[in-house]
Amino acid sequence: MRLALVSAALLFTTSVTAAEMNPEQQRWLDELAGKFELPVTELNDAITQATYQQSIIDAMTRPAEAKPWHQYRPIFLTDKRLQQGVEFWQQHAELLARAEQELQVPAQVITAIIGVETFYGAHMGSHKVLDALYTLGFNYPPRGEFFRSEFAHYLQLAKEQDWTLDEQKGSYAGAMGMGQFISSSYRHYAVDFDADGVRNLFQPVDAIGSVANYFHEHKWQPGDDVAYPAKVTDTEAADALLSPALEMSHSWAELAAAGVVVDQELAADTPVKLIRLDGVDGPEYWVVRHNFYVITRYNRSPLYAMAVYQLSEQLKQAYEQSL
């Protein structure tokens, strides 16, 4: 499958001029021009400035989220990431407290997101965003429609932010800043948290405020838990409740009736979901709640959401011990 995807991607291996556009590419540009109210000439000009990067296709076909949990977790749950996270929290304590107060998102969750995404701003990506979005939008059929949309959003964002198109660098997927916002998220959820007239997600103030705002806009429930480790007394009955859907698909009463046990008192009608992860010693079962689903709005992988949650809990404990 991977070879097939790469072979398909190699149909277009360089940036092209308007005269070299094939009919399908021209149709894509016409669609983007209509949807985003962008001149086709502007889209054409952006494409001539972009360069196809095979390394981006290669990275897209081997995401970390494809690993089992027992291999994924050690990538993000490390002593160094925890230590650096506490230092980041200490350095920006007032700012994080303000974000928590105004937007009702816990400081440890904001810190964990930035820690998982960019190691607290140390690794924000080395790919030109224009190249990444062009490569994936016009050369990666499985998700081409999504990344073409992000390509157009990036053109609009660059005008709004007064950037040159090849100025910004980010991840292989075109995500930017300390919190790794894709272009549409940058436009919709980034905030000017220091009121300097610019939404700069490459600096801590706006990055912290914007991560908090993202979670606030996706209905984070302050005071609610995220997840509980669970035991199952009837594996067959519990496994029948598993679902690839990310939404809360059951009530606690349904899980309890299937022999799921957690060390927490929950109302029978609490919306929950059961997930199973591949742990070192076998399956790990977790009962997750709405706030876990909110984390998956940032990245749709349950592995990602669990890593963020567990790092956030470690950060909270370590930070409180440092006071």
Coordinates of N, CA, C and O in Angstrom, one line a residue, residues 57-205:
I57 N 6.2 13.3 1.8 CA 5.3 12.1 1.5 C 5.8 10.9 2.4 O 5.0 10.2 2.9
D58 N 7.1 10.8 2.5 CA 7.6 9.6 3.3 C 7.2 9.7 4.7 O 6.8 8.7 5.3
A59 N 7.3 10.9 5.3 CA 6.9 11.1 6.7 C 5.4 10.9 6.9 O 4.9 10.3 7.9
M60 N 4.6 11.3 5.9 CA 3.1 11.2 6.0 C 2.7 9.7 6.0 O 1.7 9.3 6.6
T61 N 3.5 8.9 5.4 CA 3.1 7.4 5.3 C 3.6 6.6 6.5 O 3.4 5.4 6.5
R62 N 4.3 7.2 7.4 CA 4.8 6.5 8.6 C 4.6 7.3 9.9 O 5.5 7.6 10.6
P63 N 3.4 7.7 10.2 CA 3.1 8.5 11.4 C 3.3 7.8 12.6 O 3.2 6.5 12.7
A64 N 3.7 8.5 13.7 CA 4.0 7.9 15.0 C 2.7 7.2 15.5 O 2.8 6.2 16.2
E65 N 1.5 7.7 15.1 CA 0.3 7.2 15.6 C 0.0 5.8 15.1 O -1.0 5.2 15.6
A66 N 0.8 5.3 14.2 CA 0.6 4.0 13.7 C 1.2 2.9 14.6 O 1.0 1.7 14.5
K67 N 2.0 3.4 15.5 CA 2.7 2.5 16.5 C 1.7 2.0 17.5 O 0.7 2.7 17.8
P68 N 1.9 0.8 18.1 CA 1.1 0.4 19.3 C 1.4 1.3 20.5 O 2.5 2.0 20.6
W69 N 0.5 1.4 21.4 CA 0.6 2.3 22.6 C 1.9 2.1 23.4 O 2.6 3.0 23.8
H70 N 2.4 0.8 23.5 CA 3.6 0.6 24.3 C 4.8 1.1 23.6 O 5.9 1.3 24.3
Q71 N 4.8 1.4 22.3 CA 5.9 2.0 21.6 C 5.7 3.5 21.5 O 6.6 4.3 21.5
Y72 N 4.4 4.0 21.4 CA 4.1 5.4 21.3 C 4.3 6.1 22.5 O 4.9 7.2 22.5
R73 N 3.9 5.6 23.7 CA 3.9 6.3 24.9 C 5.4 6.7 25.3 O 5.5 7.9 25.7
P74 N 6.4 5.9 25.1 CA 7.7 6.3 25.5 C 8.3 7.5 24.7 O 9.3 8.1 25.1
I75 N 7.7 7.8 23.6 CA 8.1 8.9 22.8 C 7.9 10.2 23.5 O 8.7 11.1 23.5
F76 N 6.8 10.3 24.2 CA 6.3 11.5 24.8 C 6.4 11.6 26.3 O 6.5 12.6 26.9
L77 N 6.3 10.4 27.0 CA 6.4 10.4 28.4 C 7.8 10.1 28.9 O 8.2 8.9 29.1
T78 N 8.6 11.1 28.9 CA 10.0 11.0 29.3 C 10.3 11.9 30.4 O 9.7 12.9 30.6
D79 N 11.4 11.6 31.2 CA 11.8 12.5 32.3 C 12.2 13.8 31.8 O 11.9 14.9 32.4
K80 N 12.9 13.9 30.6 CA 13.3 15.2 30.0 C 12.1 16.0 29.7 O 12.1 17.2 30.0
R81 N 11.1 15.4 29.0 CA 9.9 16.2 28.7 C 9.2 16.7 29.9 O 8.6 17.8 29.9
L82 N 9.2 15.9 30.9 CA 8.5 16.3 32.2 C 9.3 17.4 32.8 O 8.7 18.4 33.3
Q83 N 10.6 17.3 32.9 CA 11.4 18.3 33.6 C 11.3 19.6 32.8 O 11.1 20.7 33.4
Q84 N 11.4 19.6 31.5 CA 11.3 20.8 30.7 C 9.9 21.4 30.8 O 9.8 22.6 30.8
G85 N 8.9 20.6 31.0 CA 7.6 21.1 31.1 C 7.4 21.8 32.4 O 6.7 22.9 32.4
V86 N 7.9 21.3 33.5 CA 7.8 22.0 34.8 C 8.5 23.4 34.7 O 8.0 24.4 35.1
E87 N 9.7 23.4 34.0 CA 10.4 24.6 33.8 C 9.6 25.6 33.0 O 9.6 26.8 33.3
F88 N 9.0 25.1 31.9 CA 8.2 26.0 31.1 C 7.0 26.5 31.9 O 6.7 27.7 31.8
W89 N 6.4 25.7 32.7 CA 5.3 26.2 33.5 C 5.7 27.2 34.5 O 5.1 28.2 34.7
Q90 N 6.8 27.0 35.2 CA 7.4 27.9 36.1 C 7.7 29.3 35.5 O 7.4 30.3 36.0
Q91 N 8.3 29.2 34.3 CA 8.6 30.4 33.5 C 7.4 31.2 33.1 O 7.5 32.5 33.1
H92 N 6.3 30.5 32.8 CA 5.1 31.2 32.3 C 3.9 31.0 33.2 O 2.8 31.0 32.8
A93 N 4.2 30.9 34.5 CA 3.1 30.6 35.5 C 2.0 31.6 35.5 O 0.8 31.3 35.5
E94 N 2.3 32.9 35.4 CA 1.3 33.9 35.5 C 0.4 33.9 34.2 O -0.8 34.0 34.2
L95 N 1.1 33.7 33.1 CA 0.4 33.6 31.8 C -0.5 32.4 31.7 O -1.7 32.4 31.3
L96 N 0.0 31.2 32.2 CA -0.8 30.0 32.2 C -2.0 30.2 33.2 O -3.1 29.7 32.9
A97 N -1.8 30.8 34.3 CA -2.9 31.0 35.3 C -3.9 31.9 34.7 O -5.1 31.7 34.9
R98 N -3.5 32.9 33.9 CA -4.5 33.8 33.2 C -5.3 33.1 32.2 O -6.5 33.2 32.1
A99 N -4.6 32.2 31.4 CA -5.3 31.4 30.4 C -6.3 30.5 31.1 O -7.4 30.3 30.6
E100 N -5.9 29.9 32.1 CA -6.8 29.0 32.9 C -8.0 29.7 33.4 O -9.1 29.2 33.3
Q101 N -7.8 30.9 33.9 CA -8.9 31.7 34.5 C -9.8 32.2 33.4 O -11.1 32.1 33.6
E102 N -9.3 32.7 32.4 CA -10.1 33.3 31.4 C -10.8 32.3 30.4 O -11.9 32.6 30.0
L103 N -10.1 31.2 30.1 CA -10.6 30.3 29.2 C -11.0 28.9 29.7 O -11.5 28.1 29.0
Q104 N -10.8 28.8 31.0 CA -11.3 27.6 31.8 C -10.6 26.3 31.2 O -11.3 25.2 31.2
V105 N -9.4 26.4 30.9 CA -8.6 25.2 30.5 C -7.4 25.0 31.4 O -6.7 26.0 31.6
P106 N -7.2 23.8 32.0 CA -6.1 23.7 33.0 C -4.7 24.0 32.4 O -4.4 23.6 31.3
A107 N -3.9 24.6 33.3 CA -2.6 24.9 32.8 C -1.8 23.7 32.4 O -1.0 23.7 31.5
Q108 N -2.0 22.6 33.1 CA -1.2 21.4 32.8 C -1.6 20.8 31.4 O -0.7 20.2 30.7
V109 N -2.8 21.0 31.0 CA -3.2 20.5 29.7 C -2.6 21.4 28.6 O -2.1 20.9 27.6
I110 N -2.6 22.7 28.8 CA -2.0 23.7 27.8 C -0.5 23.3 27.7 O 0.0 23.2 26.6
T111 N 0.1 23.2 28.8 CA 1.6 22.9 28.8 C 1.8 21.5 28.2 O 2.8 21.4 27.4
A112 N 1.0 20.5 28.4 CA 1.2 19.2 27.9 C 1.1 19.2 26.3 O 1.9 18.6 25.6
I113 N 0.1 20.0 25.8 CA 0.0 20.1 24.4 C 1.2 20.7 23.7 O 1.8 20.1 22.8
I114 N 1.7 21.8 24.3 CA 2.9 22.4 23.7 C 4.1 21.5 23.9 O 5.0 21.4 23.0
G115 N 4.1 20.7 25.0 CA 5.2 19.8 25.2 C 5.2 18.6 24.2 O 6.3 18.3 23.7
V116 N 4.1 18.1 24.0 CA 4.0 17.0 23.0 C 4.2 17.5 21.6 O 4.9 16.8 20.8
E117 N 3.7 18.6 21.2 CA 3.7 19.1 19.9 C 5.2 19.6 19.5 O 5.6 19.2 18.4
T118 N 5.8 20.3 20.3 CA 7.1 21.0 19.9 C 8.2 21.0 21.0 O 9.1 21.7 20.9
F119 N 8.0 20.1 22.0 CA 9.0 20.1 23.1 C 9.1 21.6 23.7 O 10.2 22.1 23.8
Y120 N 8.0 22.2 23.9 CA 7.9 23.6 24.5 C 8.5 24.6 23.6 O 9.2 25.6 24.0
G121 N 8.4 24.4 22.3 CA 8.9 25.4 21.3 C 10.2 25.1 20.8 O 10.7 25.8 19.9
A122 N 10.9 24.1 21.2 CA 12.2 23.8 20.8 C 12.3 23.2 19.4 O 13.3 23.3 18.6
H123 N 11.2 22.5 19.0 CA 11.2 21.8 17.7 C 9.8 22.1 16.9 O 8.9 21.4 17.0
M124 N 9.8 23.3 16.3 CA 8.6 23.7 15.6 C 8.5 23.3 14.1 O 7.6 23.7 13.5
G125 N 9.5 22.6 13.7 CA 9.5 22.1 12.3 C 10.4 22.9 11.4 O 10.7 24.1 11.6
S126 N 10.9 22.2 10.4 CA 12.0 22.7 9.5 C 11.5 22.8 8.0 O 12.2 23.2 7.2
H127 N 10.3 22.3 7.8 CA 9.7 22.3 6.4 C 9.1 23.6 6.1 O 8.3 24.2 6.9
K128 N 9.3 24.2 4.9 CA 8.5 25.3 4.5 C 7.0 24.9 4.4 O 6.7 23.9 3.8
V129 N 6.2 25.7 5.1 CA 4.8 25.4 5.1 C 4.2 25.4 3.7 O 3.4 24.5 3.3
L130 N 4.6 26.3 2.8 CA 4.2 26.3 1.5 C 4.5 25.0 0.8 O 3.6 24.4 0.1
D131 N 5.7 24.5 0.9 CA 6.1 23.3 0.3 C 5.3 22.1 0.8 O 4.9 21.2 0.1
A132 N 5.1 22.1 2.1 CA 4.4 21.0 2.7 C 3.0 20.9 2.2 O 2.5 19.8 1.8
L133 N 2.3 22.0 2.2 CA 0.9 22.0 1.8 C 0.7 21.8 0.3 O -0.2 21.1 -0.2
Y134 N 1.7 22.3 -0.5 CA 1.6 22.0 -1.9 C 1.9 20.5 -2.2 O 1.2 19.8 -2.9
T135 N 2.9 20.0 -1.5 CA 3.3 18.6 -1.7 C 2.1 17.6 -1.4 O 1.8 16.7 -2.1
L136 N 1.5 17.9 -0.2 CA 0.4 17.0 0.2 C -0.9 17.3 -0.5 O -1.7 16.4 -0.8
G137 N -1.2 18.6 -0.8 CA -2.4 18.9 -1.5 C -2.5 18.5 -2.9 O -3.6 18.1 -3.4
F138 N -1.3 18.5 -3.6 CA -1.4 18.3 -5.0 C -0.6 17.0 -5.4 O -0.6 16.6 -6.6
N139 N -0.1 16.3 -4.4 CA 0.7 15.1 -4.8 C 0.4 13.9 -3.8 O 1.2 12.9 -3.9
Y140 N -0.6 14.0 -3.0 CA -0.8 12.9 -2.0 C -2.3 12.6 -2.0 O -3.1 13.2 -1.3
P141 N -2.8 11.8 -3.0 CA -4.2 11.5 -3.2 C -5.0 11.2 -1.9 O -6.2 11.6 -1.8
P142 N -4.5 10.4 -1.0 CA -5.4 10.0 0.1 C -5.9 11.2 0.9 O -7.0 11.1 1.5
R143 N -5.2 12.3 1.0 CA -5.7 13.4 1.8 C -5.5 14.7 1.0 O -5.4 15.8 1.6
G144 N -5.5 14.6 -0.3 CA -5.3 15.8 -1.1 C -6.3 16.9 -0.9 O -6.0 18.0 -0.9
E145 N -7.6 16.5 -0.9 CA -8.6 17.5 -0.7 C -8.4 18.4 0.6 O -8.5 19.6 0.5
F146 N -8.1 17.7 1.7 CA -7.9 18.4 2.9 C -6.7 19.4 2.8 O -6.8 20.5 3.2
F147 N -5.6 18.9 2.3 CA -4.4 19.7 2.2 C -4.5 20.8 1.1 O -3.9 21.9 1.3
R148 N -5.3 20.6 0.1 CA -5.5 21.7 -0.8 C -6.3 22.8 -0.2 O -6.0 24.0 -0.4
S149 N -7.2 22.4 0.7 CA -8.0 23.4 1.4 C -7.0 24.2 2.4 O -7.1 25.4 2.5
E150 N -6.1 23.5 3.0 CA -5.1 24.1 3.9 C -4.2 25.0 3.1 O -3.8 26.1 3.6
F151 N -3.9 24.6 1.9 CA -3.0 25.4 1.0 C -3.7 26.8 0.8 O -3.1 27.9 0.9
A152 N -5.0 26.8 0.5 CA -5.7 28.0 0.3 C -5.8 28.8 1.6 O -5.7 30.1 1.6
H153 N -6.1 28.1 2.7 CA -6.1 28.9 4.0 C -4.8 29.5 4.2 O -4.7 30.6 4.8
Y154 N -3.7 28.8 3.9 CA -2.4 29.4 4.1 C -2.2 30.7 3.3 O -1.6 31.7 3.8
L155 N -2.6 30.7 2.1 CA -2.5 31.9 1.3 C -3.3 33.1 1.9 O -2.8 34.2 2.0
Q156 N -4.5 32.8 2.4 CA -5.2 33.8 3.1 C -4.6 34.3 4.4 O -4.5 35.4 4.7
L157 N -4.1 33.3 5.2 CA -3.4 33.6 6.4 C -2.2 34.4 6.2 O -1.9 35.4 7.0
A158 N -1.4 34.1 5.2 CA -0.2 34.9 4.9 C -0.5 36.4 4.6 O 0.2 37.3 5.1
K159 N -1.7 36.6 3.9 CA -2.1 38.0 3.7 C -2.5 38.6 5.0 O -2.2 39.8 5.3
E160 N -3.3 37.9 5.8 CA -3.7 38.4 7.1 C -2.6 38.8 8.0 O -2.6 39.8 8.8
Q161 N -1.5 37.9 8.0 CA -0.4 38.1 8.9 C 0.7 38.9 8.3 O 1.7 39.2 9.0
D162 N 0.6 39.3 7.0 CA 1.6 40.0 6.3 C 2.9 39.2 6.2 O 4.0 39.7 6.4
W163 N 2.8 37.9 5.9 CA 3.9 37.1 5.6 C 4.2 37.0 4.1 O 3.3 37.1 3.3
T164 N 5.4 36.7 3.8 CA 5.7 36.2 2.5 C 5.4 34.7 2.5 O 5.6 34.1 3.5
L165 N 5.1 34.2 1.3 CA 4.6 32.8 1.3 C 5.6 31.8 1.7 O 5.2 30.8 2.4
D166 N 6.9 32.0 1.4 CA 7.9 31.0 1.8 C 8.6 31.3 3.1 O 9.6 30.8 3.4
E167 N 8.0 32.2 3.9 CA 8.6 32.6 5.1 C 8.5 31.6 6.3 O 9.5 31.4 7.0
Q168 N 7.3 31.0 6.4 CA 7.1 30.2 7.6 C 7.5 28.8 7.4 O 7.3 28.2 6.4
K169 N 8.0 28.2 8.5 CA 8.4 26.8 8.5 C 7.6 26.1 9.6 O 7.2 26.7 10.6
G170 N 7.4 24.8 9.4 CA 6.6 24.0 10.3 C 6.8 22.5 10.1 O 7.8 22.1 9.6
S171 N 5.8 21.7 10.5 CA 5.9 20.3 10.4 C 5.8 19.8 9.0 O 5.4 20.6 8.1
Y172 N 6.0 18.5 8.8 CA 5.8 17.9 7.5 C 4.3 18.0 7.0 O 4.0 17.9 5.8
A173 N 3.4 18.2 7.9 CA 2.0 18.4 7.6 C 1.6 19.9 7.5 O 0.4 20.2 7.3
G174 N 2.5 20.8 7.6 CA 2.2 22.2 7.4 C 1.7 22.9 8.7 O 1.1 23.9 8.6
A175 N 1.9 22.2 9.9 CA 1.5 22.8 11.1 C 2.5 23.8 11.6 O 3.7 23.6 11.4
M176 N 2.1 24.9 12.3 CA 3.0 25.9 12.7 C 3.0 26.3 14.1 O 2.0 26.1 14.8
G177 N 4.1 26.9 14.6 CA 4.1 27.5 15.9 C 4.3 26.5 17.0 O 4.4 25.3 16.8
M178 N 4.3 27.0 18.3 CA 4.6 26.2 19.4 C 3.5 25.2 19.7 O 3.7 24.1 20.2
G179 N 2.3 25.5 19.2 CA 1.2 24.5 19.4 C 0.8 23.8 18.1 O -0.1 23.0 18.1
Q180 N 1.6 24.0 17.0 CA 1.4 23.3 15.7 C 0.0 23.5 15.2 O -0.7 22.5 15.1
F181 N -0.4 24.7 14.9 CA -1.7 24.9 14.3 C -1.6 24.8 12.8 O -0.7 25.4 12.2
I182 N -2.5 24.1 12.2 CA -2.7 24.1 10.7 C -3.3 25.4 10.4 O -3.8 26.2 11.2
S183 N -3.2 25.8 9.1 CA -3.6 27.1 8.6 C -5.0 27.5 9.0 O -5.3 28.6 9.5
S184 N -5.9 26.6 8.8 CA -7.3 26.9 9.1 C -7.5 27.1 10.6 O -8.3 28.0 11.0
S185 N -6.8 26.3 11.4 CA -6.9 26.5 12.9 C -6.3 27.8 13.3 O -6.7 28.5 14.2
Y186 N -5.1 28.1 12.7 CA -4.5 29.4 13.0 C -5.5 30.6 12.7 O -5.6 31.5 13.5
R187 N -6.2 30.5 11.6 CA -7.1 31.6 11.3 C -8.3 31.6 12.2 O -8.8 32.7 12.5
H188 N -8.8 30.5 12.6 CA -10.0 30.4 13.4 C -9.9 30.5 14.9 O -10.7 31.0 15.6
Y189 N -8.7 30.0 15.4 CA -8.6 29.8 16.9 C -7.5 30.6 17.5 O -7.4 30.7 18.7
A190 N -6.5 31.1 16.7 CA -5.4 31.8 17.3 C -5.9 33.2 17.8 O -6.8 33.8 17.3
V191 N -5.4 33.6 19.0 CA -5.7 34.8 19.6 C -4.5 35.7 19.9 O -3.4 35.2 20.1
D192 N -4.7 37.0 19.9 CA -3.7 37.9 20.3 C -3.7 38.1 21.8 O -4.3 39.1 22.3
F193 N -3.1 37.2 22.5 CA -3.2 37.1 23.9 C -2.4 38.2 24.6 O -2.7 38.5 25.8
D194 N -1.4 38.8 23.9 CA -0.7 39.9 24.6 C -1.1 41.3 24.0 O -0.5 42.3 24.3
A195 N -2.2 41.3 23.2 CA -2.8 42.5 22.7 C -1.8 43.4 22.0 O -1.8 44.7 22.2
D196 N -0.8 42.8 21.2 CA 0.1 43.7 20.5 C -0.3 43.9 19.0 O 0.5 44.4 18.2
G197 N -1.5 43.4 18.7 CA -1.9 43.6 17.3 C -1.6 42.4 16.4 O -1.9 42.5 15.2
V198 N -0.8 41.4 16.8 CA -0.4 40.3 16.0 C -0.7 39.0 16.7 O -0.5 38.9 17.9
R199 N -1.2 38.0 16.0 CA -1.3 36.7 16.5 C -0.1 35.9 16.2 O 0.0 35.3 15.1
N200 N 0.8 35.8 17.1 CA 2.1 35.2 16.8 C 2.3 33.9 17.6 O 2.6 33.9 18.8
L201 N 2.0 32.7 16.9 CA 2.0 31.5 17.6 C 3.4 30.9 17.7 O 3.6 29.8 18.3
F202 N 4.4 31.6 17.3 CA 5.8 31.2 17.4 C 6.4 31.7 18.7 O 7.6 31.5 18.9
Q203 N 5.6 32.4 19.5 CA 6.1 32.9 20.8 C 5.1 32.5 21.8 O 3.9 32.2 21.6
P204 N 5.6 32.4 23.1 CA 4.8 31.7 24.2 C 3.5 32.4 24.5 O 2.5 31.7 24.7
V205 N 3.4 33.7 24.5 CA 2.2 34.4 25.0 C 1.0 34.0 24.1 O 0.0 33.5 24.6

